[in-house]
mmCIF file of C-alpha atoms in Angstrom:
data_model
loop_
_atom_site.group_PDB
_atom_site.id
_atom_site.type_symbol
_atom_site.label_atom_id
_atom_site.label_comp_id
_atom_site.label_asym_id
_atom_site.label_seq_id
_atom_site.Cartn_x
_atom_site.Cartn_y
_atom_site.Cartn_z
ATOM 1 C CA UNK A 1 113.045 -6.622 277.770
ATOM 2 C CA UNK A 2 116.523 -5.343 277.052
ATOM 3 C CA UNK A 3 116.864 -1.704 276.164
ATOM 4 C CA UNK A 4 117.468 -1.002 272.517
ATOM 5 C CA UNK A 5 121.134 -0.328 271.822
ATOM 6 C CA UNK A 6 121.810 3.116 270.398
ATOM 7 C CA UNK A 7 124.272 3.128 267.519
ATOM 8 C CA UNK A 8 126.287 6.341 267.598
ATOM 9 C CA UNK A 9 127.671 7.604 264.303
ATOM 10 C CA UNK A 10 131.416 7.005 264.070
ATOM 11 C CA UNK A 11 134.115 8.602 261.984
ATOM 12 C CA UNK A 12 134.100 5.455 259.844
ATOM 13 C CA UNK A 13 130.392 6.027 259.163
ATOM 14 C CA UNK A 14 131.045 9.617 258.144
ATOM 15 C CA UNK A 15 133.818 8.455 255.795
ATOM 16 C CA UNK A 16 131.535 5.843 254.218
ATOM 17 C CA UNK A 17 128.702 8.322 253.667
ATOM 18 C CA UNK A 18 131.052 10.969 252.250
ATOM 19 C CA UNK A 19 132.892 8.365 250.134
ATOM 20 C CA UNK A 20 136.295 9.411 251.445
ATOM 21 C CA UNK A 21 138.920 7.861 253.702
ATOM 22 C CA UNK A 22 138.812 8.078 257.492
ATOM 23 C CA UNK A 23 142.036 10.207 257.574
ATOM 24 C CA UNK A 24 140.333 12.652 255.202
ATOM 25 C CA UNK A 25 137.402 12.955 257.612
ATOM 26 C CA UNK A 26 139.813 13.538 260.487
ATOM 27 C CA UNK A 27 141.637 16.236 258.525
ATOM 28 C CA UNK A 28 138.344 17.901 257.569
ATOM 29 C CA UNK A 29 137.325 18.131 261.243
ATOM 30 C CA UNK A 30 140.716 19.717 261.916
ATOM 31 C CA UNK A 31 140.264 22.227 259.052
ATOM 32 C CA UNK A 32 143.383 20.941 257.321
ATOM 33 C CA UNK A 33 144.319 22.831 254.129
ATOM 34 C CA UNK A 34 145.099 19.393 252.646
ATOM 35 C CA UNK A 35 141.351 18.800 252.179
ATOM 36 C CA UNK A 36 139.623 20.558 249.286
ATOM 37 C CA UNK A 37 136.972 23.090 250.442
ATOM 38 C CA UNK A 38 134.153 21.271 248.616
ATOM 39 C CA UNK A 39 135.114 17.941 250.186
ATOM 40 C CA UNK A 40 135.421 19.541 253.621
ATOM 41 C CA UNK A 41 132.001 21.136 253.295
ATOM 42 C CA UNK A 42 130.431 17.816 252.264
ATOM 43 C CA UNK A 43 131.963 15.988 255.244
ATOM 44 C CA UNK A 44 130.910 18.646 257.758
ATOM 45 C CA UNK A 45 127.395 18.743 256.308
ATOM 46 C CA UNK A 46 127.026 14.971 256.697
ATOM 47 C CA UNK A 47 128.401 15.141 260.245
ATOM 48 C CA UNK A 48 125.902 17.826 261.244
ATOM 49 C CA UNK A 49 123.016 15.981 259.605
ATOM 50 C CA UNK A 50 123.794 12.819 261.563
ATOM 51 C CA UNK A 51 124.512 14.595 264.832
ATOM 52 C CA UNK A 52 128.144 13.539 264.942
ATOM 53 C CA UNK A 53 130.257 15.159 267.672
ATOM 54 C CA UNK A 54 133.561 14.461 269.364
ATOM 55 C CA UNK A 55 133.445 13.532 273.051
ATOM 56 C CA UNK A 56 135.783 16.225 274.290
ATOM 57 C CA UNK A 57 135.936 15.070 277.899
ATOM 58 C CA UNK A 58 136.949 11.561 276.851
ATOM 59 C CA UNK A 59 139.416 13.039 274.416
ATOM 60 C CA UNK A 60 141.047 15.109 277.168
ATOM 61 C CA UNK A 61 141.436 12.072 279.427
ATOM 62 C CA UNK A 62 142.812 9.979 276.595
ATOM 63 C CA UNK A 63 145.371 12.528 275.446
ATOM 64 C CA UNK A 64 146.152 14.216 278.800
ATOM 65 C CA UNK A 65 145.561 17.568 277.137
ATOM 66 C CA UNK A 66 143.702 20.713 278.120
ATOM 67 C CA UNK A 67 142.396 21.403 274.591
ATOM 68 C CA UNK A 68 143.545 24.990 275.072
ATOM 69 C CA UNK A 69 145.999 26.750 272.759
ATOM 70 C CA UNK A 70 147.811 29.912 273.814
ATOM 71 C CA UNK A 71 148.076 32.622 271.156
ATOM 72 C CA UNK A 72 150.729 35.236 271.881
ATOM 73 C CA UNK A 73 150.404 38.451 269.866
ATOM 74 C CA UNK A 74 153.741 40.196 269.552
ATOM 75 C CA UNK A 75 152.508 43.568 268.337
ATOM 76 C CA UNK A 76 154.958 46.382 267.573
ATOM 77 C CA UNK A 77 155.117 48.696 270.605
ATOM 78 C CA UNK A 78 152.906 51.766 270.523
ATOM 79 C CA UNK A 79 152.158 54.243 273.286
ATOM 80 C CA UNK A 80 148.929 55.578 271.819
ATOM 81 C CA UNK A 81 145.456 54.161 271.949
ATOM 82 C CA UNK A 82 145.104 52.780 268.403
ATOM 83 C CA UNK A 83 146.032 49.304 267.224
ATOM 84 C CA UNK A 84 149.544 49.252 265.798
ATOM 85 C CA UNK A 85 149.004 46.293 263.492
ATOM 86 C CA UNK A 86 145.432 45.611 262.314
ATOM 87 C CA UNK A 87 146.765 42.778 260.167
ATOM 88 C CA UNK A 88 147.506 40.732 263.291
ATOM 89 C CA UNK A 89 143.884 40.974 264.415
ATOM 90 C CA UNK A 90 142.782 39.732 261.018
ATOM 91 C CA UNK A 91 145.232 36.831 261.331
ATOM 92 C CA UNK A 92 144.046 36.155 264.902
ATOM 93 C CA UNK A 93 140.508 35.796 263.590
ATOM 94 C CA UNK A 94 141.587 33.093 261.133
ATOM 95 C CA UNK A 95 143.648 31.259 263.764
ATOM 96 C CA UNK A 96 140.623 31.334 266.084
ATOM 97 C CA UNK A 97 138.477 29.879 263.305
ATOM 98 C CA UNK A 98 140.940 27.008 262.835
ATOM 99 C CA UNK A 99 140.974 26.297 266.568
ATOM 100 C CA UNK A 100 137.185 26.455 266.814
ATOM 101 C CA UNK A 101 136.805 23.839 264.085
ATOM 102 C CA UNK A 102 139.093 21.555 266.096
ATOM 103 C CA UNK A 103 137.059 22.300 269.234
ATOM 104 C CA UNK A 104 140.011 23.956 270.932
ATOM 105 C CA UNK A 105 139.830 26.843 273.384
ATOM 106 C CA UNK A 106 141.957 29.910 272.737
ATOM 107 C CA UNK A 107 143.974 31.581 275.496
ATOM 108 C CA UNK A 108 144.999 35.038 274.289
ATOM 109 C CA UNK A 109 148.231 36.125 275.969
ATOM 110 C CA UNK A 110 150.338 39.249 275.986
ATOM 111 C CA UNK A 111 154.005 38.483 275.351
ATOM 112 C CA UNK A 112 156.162 37.735 278.376
ATOM 113 C CA UNK A 113 159.784 38.743 278.447
ATOM 114 C CA UNK A 114 161.766 37.136 275.632
ATOM 115 C CA UNK A 115 162.554 34.246 277.912
ATOM 116 C CA UNK A 116 161.995 30.581 277.100
ATOM 117 C CA UNK A 117 161.495 29.708 280.766
ATOM 118 C CA UNK A 118 158.248 31.683 281.095
ATOM 119 C CA UNK A 119 156.730 29.739 278.206
ATOM 120 C CA UNK A 120 157.974 26.433 279.637
ATOM 121 C CA UNK A 121 156.069 27.261 282.820
ATOM 122 C CA UNK A 122 152.937 28.034 280.798
ATOM 123 C CA UNK A 123 152.966 24.544 279.279
ATOM 124 C CA UNK A 124 154.159 22.584 282.318
ATOM 125 C CA UNK A 125 151.477 24.196 284.507
ATOM 126 C CA UNK A 126 148.813 23.016 282.020
ATOM 127 C CA UNK A 127 147.601 26.481 281.144
ATOM 128 C CA UNK A 128 147.806 25.429 277.497
ATOM 129 C CA UNK A 129 148.916 22.520 275.338
ATOM 130 C CA UNK A 130 150.908 24.577 272.863
ATOM 131 C CA UNK A 131 151.612 28.105 271.669
ATOM 132 C CA UNK A 132 151.061 30.019 268.445
ATOM 133 C CA UNK A 133 153.189 33.162 268.263
ATOM 134 C CA UNK A 134 151.863 35.883 265.975
ATOM 135 C CA UNK A 135 155.004 37.834 265.168
ATOM 136 C CA UNK A 136 158.671 37.390 266.011
ATOM 137 C CA UNK A 137 159.504 40.857 267.216
ATOM 138 C CA UNK A 138 162.875 42.325 266.296
ATOM 139 C CA UNK A 139 164.923 39.177 266.898
ATOM 140 C CA UNK A 140 164.484 35.445 267.327
ATOM 141 C CA UNK A 141 167.209 34.310 269.744
ATOM 142 C CA UNK A 142 164.507 33.688 272.349
ATOM 143 C CA UNK A 143 162.660 31.462 269.876
ATOM 144 C CA UNK A 144 165.823 29.475 269.214
ATOM 145 C CA UNK A 145 166.169 28.988 272.970
ATOM 146 C CA UNK A 146 162.543 27.869 273.187
ATOM 147 C CA UNK A 147 163.117 25.375 270.363
ATOM 148 C CA UNK A 148 165.619 23.584 272.601
ATOM 149 C CA UNK A 149 162.842 22.841 275.111
ATOM 150 C CA UNK A 150 159.852 20.486 274.903
ATOM 151 C CA UNK A 151 157.382 23.332 274.364
ATOM 152 C CA UNK A 152 155.278 22.748 271.213
ATOM 153 C CA UNK A 153 154.989 26.016 269.314
ATOM 154 C CA UNK A 154 154.713 27.510 265.843
ATOM 155 C CA UNK A 155 155.359 31.043 264.667
ATOM 156 C CA UNK A 156 153.904 33.488 262.175
ATOM 157 C CA UNK A 157 156.744 35.565 260.794
ATOM 158 C CA UNK A 158 159.677 35.682 258.423
ATOM 159 C CA UNK A 159 160.563 32.189 257.220
ATOM 160 C CA UNK A 160 164.186 31.165 257.720
ATOM 161 C CA UNK A 161 164.975 27.635 256.558
ATOM 162 C CA UNK A 162 167.921 27.502 258.984
ATOM 163 C CA UNK A 163 165.790 28.297 262.039
ATOM 164 C CA UNK A 164 165.233 25.354 264.441
ATOM 165 C CA UNK A 165 161.500 26.030 264.760
ATOM 166 C CA UNK A 166 158.460 25.920 262.461
ATOM 167 C CA UNK A 167 157.377 29.187 260.867
ATOM 168 C CA UNK A 168 154.464 30.037 258.615
ATOM 169 C CA UNK A 169 154.883 33.313 256.785
ATOM 170 C CA UNK A 170 154.318 35.110 253.533
ATOM 171 C CA UNK A 171 156.947 35.317 250.823
ATOM 172 C CA UNK A 172 157.918 38.809 251.917
ATOM 173 C CA UNK A 173 160.865 39.129 249.572
ATOM 174 C CA UNK A 174 158.706 38.141 246.612
ATOM 175 C CA UNK A 175 156.114 40.675 247.748
ATOM 176 C CA UNK A 176 158.782 43.363 247.811
ATOM 177 C CA UNK A 177 159.918 42.338 244.342
ATOM 178 C CA UNK A 178 156.364 42.605 243.021
ATOM 179 C CA UNK A 179 156.143 46.123 244.447
ATOM 180 C CA UNK A 180 159.506 47.070 242.931
ATOM 181 C CA UNK A 181 158.572 45.675 239.529
ATOM 182 C CA UNK A 182 155.336 47.649 239.549
ATOM 183 C CA UNK A 183 157.110 50.879 240.512
ATOM 184 C CA UNK A 184 159.722 50.298 237.797
ATOM 185 C CA UNK A 185 156.939 49.643 235.271
ATOM 186 C CA UNK A 186 155.450 53.018 236.216
ATOM 187 C CA UNK A 187 158.822 54.705 235.689
ATOM 188 C CA UNK A 188 159.369 55.484 239.375
ATOM 189 C CA UNK A 189 163.085 55.885 240.056
ATOM 190 C CA UNK A 190 163.222 57.777 243.368
ATOM 191 C CA UNK A 191 161.600 55.324 245.786
ATOM 192 C CA UNK A 192 161.078 55.570 249.534
ATOM 193 C CA UNK A 193 160.682 52.505 251.756
ATOM 194 C CA UNK A 194 158.674 53.268 254.914
ATOM 195 C CA UNK A 195 158.998 50.635 257.629
ATOM 196 C CA UNK A 196 161.219 49.263 260.369
ATOM 197 C CA UNK A 197 164.010 47.035 259.076
ATOM 198 C CA UNK A 198 164.771 45.595 262.514
ATOM 199 C CA UNK A 199 161.702 43.384 261.955
ATOM 200 C CA UNK A 200 162.729 40.396 259.794
ATOM 201 C CA UNK A 201 159.575 40.555 257.669
ATOM 202 C CA UNK A 202 160.135 44.241 256.899
ATOM 203 C CA UNK A 203 163.775 43.612 256.011
ATOM 204 C CA UNK A 204 162.774 40.885 253.554
ATOM 205 C CA UNK A 205 160.269 43.241 251.906
ATOM 206 C CA UNK A 206 162.943 45.933 251.620
ATOM 207 C CA UNK A 207 165.390 43.446 250.074
ATOM 208 C CA UNK A 208 162.824 42.393 247.486
ATOM 209 C CA UNK A 209 162.108 46.003 246.565
ATOM 210 C CA UNK A 210 165.789 46.829 246.074
ATOM 211 C CA UNK A 211 166.378 43.649 244.067
ATOM 212 C CA UNK A 212 163.542 44.378 241.631
ATOM 213 C CA UNK A 213 164.571 47.988 241.093
ATOM 214 C CA UNK A 214 168.176 46.959 240.541
ATOM 215 C CA UNK A 215 167.089 44.372 237.963
ATOM 216 C CA UNK A 216 165.051 47.035 236.146
ATOM 217 C CA UNK A 217 168.275 48.969 235.486
ATOM 218 C CA UNK A 218 166.510 52.307 235.371
ATOM 219 C CA UNK A 219 168.885 53.972 237.775
ATOM 220 C CA UNK A 220 166.362 53.797 240.590
ATOM 221 C CA UNK A 221 167.472 54.580 244.117
ATOM 222 C CA UNK A 222 165.879 53.482 247.389
ATOM 223 C CA UNK A 223 165.989 55.502 250.582
ATOM 224 C CA UNK A 224 164.561 54.549 253.959
ATOM 225 C CA UNK A 225 162.178 56.218 256.355
ATOM 226 C CA UNK A 226 162.375 54.260 259.620
ATOM 227 C CA UNK A 227 159.330 54.333 261.878
ATOM 228 C CA UNK A 228 158.971 52.970 265.419
ATOM 229 C CA UNK A 229 155.583 51.321 264.908
ATOM 230 C CA UNK A 230 153.107 50.737 262.107
ATOM 231 C CA UNK A 231 150.203 52.978 263.077
ATOM 232 C CA UNK A 232 148.543 55.520 260.825
ATOM 233 C CA UNK A 233 149.528 58.322 263.221
ATOM 234 C CA UNK A 234 153.219 57.416 263.316
ATOM 235 C CA UNK A 235 153.559 56.973 259.557
ATOM 236 C CA UNK A 236 151.604 60.169 258.854
ATOM 237 C CA UNK A 237 153.781 62.205 261.239
ATOM 238 C CA UNK A 238 157.022 60.711 259.926
ATOM 239 C CA UNK A 239 156.033 61.292 256.302
ATOM 240 C CA UNK A 240 154.930 64.861 257.014
ATOM 241 C CA UNK A 241 158.314 65.612 258.600
ATOM 242 C CA UNK A 242 160.133 63.899 255.733
ATOM 243 C CA UNK A 243 158.308 65.977 253.110
ATOM 244 C CA UNK A 244 158.984 69.167 255.048
ATOM 245 C CA UNK A 245 162.689 68.423 254.707
ATOM 246 C CA UNK A 246 164.357 67.233 251.522
ATOM 247 C CA UNK A 247 161.884 64.556 250.555
ATOM 248 C CA UNK A 248 159.731 66.237 247.942
ATOM 249 C CA UNK A 249 161.640 64.842 244.962
ATOM 250 C CA UNK A 250 160.490 61.250 245.481
ATOM 251 C CA UNK A 251 158.060 59.678 243.026
ATOM 252 C CA UNK A 252 157.392 56.260 244.537
ATOM 253 C CA UNK A 253 156.689 54.803 247.998
ATOM 254 C CA UNK A 254 156.605 51.196 249.178
ATOM 255 C CA UNK A 255 155.109 51.022 252.673
ATOM 256 C CA UNK A 256 155.681 48.086 255.026
ATOM 257 C CA UNK A 257 151.933 47.780 255.702
ATOM 258 C CA UNK A 258 148.622 49.126 254.440
ATOM 259 C CA UNK A 259 148.114 51.230 257.549
ATOM 260 C CA UNK A 260 151.493 52.852 256.986
ATOM 261 C CA UNK A 261 150.643 53.423 253.319
ATOM 262 C CA UNK A 262 147.415 55.202 254.264
ATOM 263 C CA UNK A 263 149.282 57.567 256.580
ATOM 264 C CA UNK A 264 151.740 58.243 253.754
ATOM 265 C CA UNK A 265 148.961 59.012 251.249
ATOM 266 C CA UNK A 266 147.332 61.551 253.573
ATOM 267 C CA UNK A 267 150.684 63.244 254.231
ATOM 268 C CA UNK A 268 151.388 63.440 250.493
ATOM 269 C CA UNK A 269 147.941 64.902 249.845
ATOM 270 C CA UNK A 270 148.443 67.583 252.498
ATOM 271 C CA UNK A 271 151.797 68.443 250.897
ATOM 272 C CA UNK A 272 149.948 69.046 247.583
ATOM 273 C CA UNK A 273 151.407 65.958 245.941
ATOM 274 C CA UNK A 274 148.892 63.911 243.976
ATOM 275 C CA UNK A 275 148.652 60.127 244.305
ATOM 276 C CA UNK A 276 149.360 58.502 241.886
ATOM 277 C CA UNK A 277 150.138 61.312 239.403
ATOM 278 C CA UNK A 278 153.100 62.697 241.361
ATOM 279 C CA UNK A 279 153.859 59.756 243.656
ATOM 280 C CA UNK A 280 152.847 56.099 243.364
ATOM 281 C CA UNK A 281 152.184 54.299 246.663
ATOM 282 C CA UNK A 282 152.079 50.554 247.332
ATOM 283 C CA UNK A 283 151.132 48.992 250.673
ATOM 284 C CA UNK A 284 151.379 45.479 252.100
ATOM 285 C CA UNK A 285 148.719 43.097 253.589
ATOM 286 C CA UNK A 286 145.556 43.949 251.610
ATOM 287 C CA UNK A 287 143.470 44.783 254.660
ATOM 288 C CA UNK A 288 139.710 44.918 253.987
ATOM 289 C CA UNK A 289 139.791 48.708 254.261
ATOM 290 C CA UNK A 290 142.451 49.003 251.520
ATOM 291 C CA UNK A 291 139.857 48.519 248.794
ATOM 292 C CA UNK A 292 137.650 51.265 250.241
ATOM 293 C CA UNK A 293 140.381 53.797 251.022
ATOM 294 C CA UNK A 294 140.429 56.900 248.828
ATOM 295 C CA UNK A 295 142.023 56.393 246.450
ATOM 296 C CA UNK A 296 141.779 52.570 246.675
ATOM 297 C CA UNK A 297 145.160 51.257 247.723
ATOM 298 C CA UNK A 298 147.476 49.223 245.520
ATOM 299 C CA UNK A 299 148.996 46.614 247.799
ATOM 300 C CA UNK A 300 150.575 43.193 248.284
ATOM 301 C CA UNK A 301 148.069 40.578 249.458
ATOM 302 C CA UNK A 302 148.756 38.062 252.233
ATOM 303 C CA UNK A 303 146.467 35.054 252.679
ATOM 304 C CA UNK A 304 145.486 35.050 256.353
ATOM 305 C CA UNK A 305 142.837 32.355 255.863
ATOM 306 C CA UNK A 306 145.401 29.816 254.712
ATOM 307 C CA UNK A 307 147.922 31.096 257.259
ATOM 308 C CA UNK A 308 145.528 30.538 260.163
ATOM 309 C CA UNK A 309 144.755 26.994 259.019
ATOM 310 C CA UNK A 310 148.418 26.109 258.552
ATOM 311 C CA UNK A 311 149.501 27.466 261.934
ATOM 312 C CA UNK A 312 146.913 25.278 263.661
ATOM 313 C CA UNK A 313 147.655 22.273 261.429
ATOM 314 C CA UNK A 314 151.392 22.396 262.081
ATOM 315 C CA UNK A 315 150.950 22.771 265.829
ATOM 316 C CA UNK A 316 148.827 19.626 265.858
ATOM 317 C CA UNK A 317 151.461 17.829 263.826
ATOM 318 C CA UNK A 318 153.851 18.621 266.686
ATOM 319 C CA UNK A 319 151.361 17.171 269.168
ATOM 320 C CA UNK A 320 151.347 13.972 267.109
ATOM 321 C CA UNK A 321 155.135 13.705 267.244
ATOM 322 C CA UNK A 322 155.767 15.102 263.779
ATOM 323 C CA UNK A 323 158.388 17.596 262.672
ATOM 324 C CA UNK A 324 156.553 20.021 260.381
ATOM 325 C CA UNK A 325 158.651 22.176 258.117
ATOM 326 C CA UNK A 326 158.230 25.895 257.667
ATOM 327 C CA UNK A 327 155.955 27.161 254.917
ATOM 328 C CA UNK A 328 156.266 30.302 252.845
ATOM 329 C CA UNK A 329 152.905 31.429 251.445
ATOM 330 C CA UNK A 330 152.622 33.207 248.082
ATOM 331 C CA UNK A 331 152.046 36.938 247.881
ATOM 332 C CA UNK A 332 150.112 38.739 245.169
ATOM 333 C CA UNK A 333 150.149 42.259 243.764
ATOM 334 C CA UNK A 334 146.692 43.857 243.868
ATOM 335 C CA UNK A 335 146.619 46.859 241.516
ATOM 336 C CA UNK A 336 144.127 49.578 242.417
ATOM 337 C CA UNK A 337 144.494 53.340 242.105
ATOM 338 C CA UNK A 338 147.516 54.484 244.122
#
């Protein structure tokens, strides 16, 4: 007697049961932001219930891919032992989630020299199928060189519509404007920007701040406190030195990141300046700790969940021969107590 034929569940079956199209099922498995969360959850629930899984070995043979994505974290340099940019680790977590849903392995890499050739070797030697860069560093000429090669890559950073590569980033200038508008609303006219303007994202935030204060026409001035990295220790030390000099007449601070803002708040407190009575402070990122800092930190929120999904989605569009455009994600002012 012939053996009974086993009918494996197909993507078409999943689509029929979920009452959606097959492309929608495919996008849901890839964690595409184009699929509504409720629809995605329904599709994944049906797939799990029916034991649906992708044959990864067959997929590798069919596509000649390794199913491994390199993630290069371009953290600001720091000689100490603490993380210079906690935000990037939060973003890494959401990128990893997007890759896991697509059943991709993640190869975490330290940045090589700003040299397109080293990344060409990474791809040609089949270490990875593509690259996600978290951060641009202080310049992007190396990225423009890489864009002239066949290396598939996407970047988290400052969006520039003229750049020849795909970037996902927050609307940094709008975030800076929101901070400036809030400071103007509070009557703050002597404002300090704490950051490093050689980083494109920081420069956009600084431009937004200045634009909003100028539009407020309250005679506000902006001065800069440049810091080498974005750690608590560096910002605290820089702010302490600034206040020991001629910096005690300020009444507002916009920090390039939440970690920087926290260092600033502690330095102000130790200089017997009350936050927010004497000086208002606004950070950037909305790290989980910002809500629990004392006092809870007013900040500009970035959406890392959506960012992680989009970075993965756009890289896979490149794999499919597409030409994804850059995306600027909205930023939001979160008012707390600083």
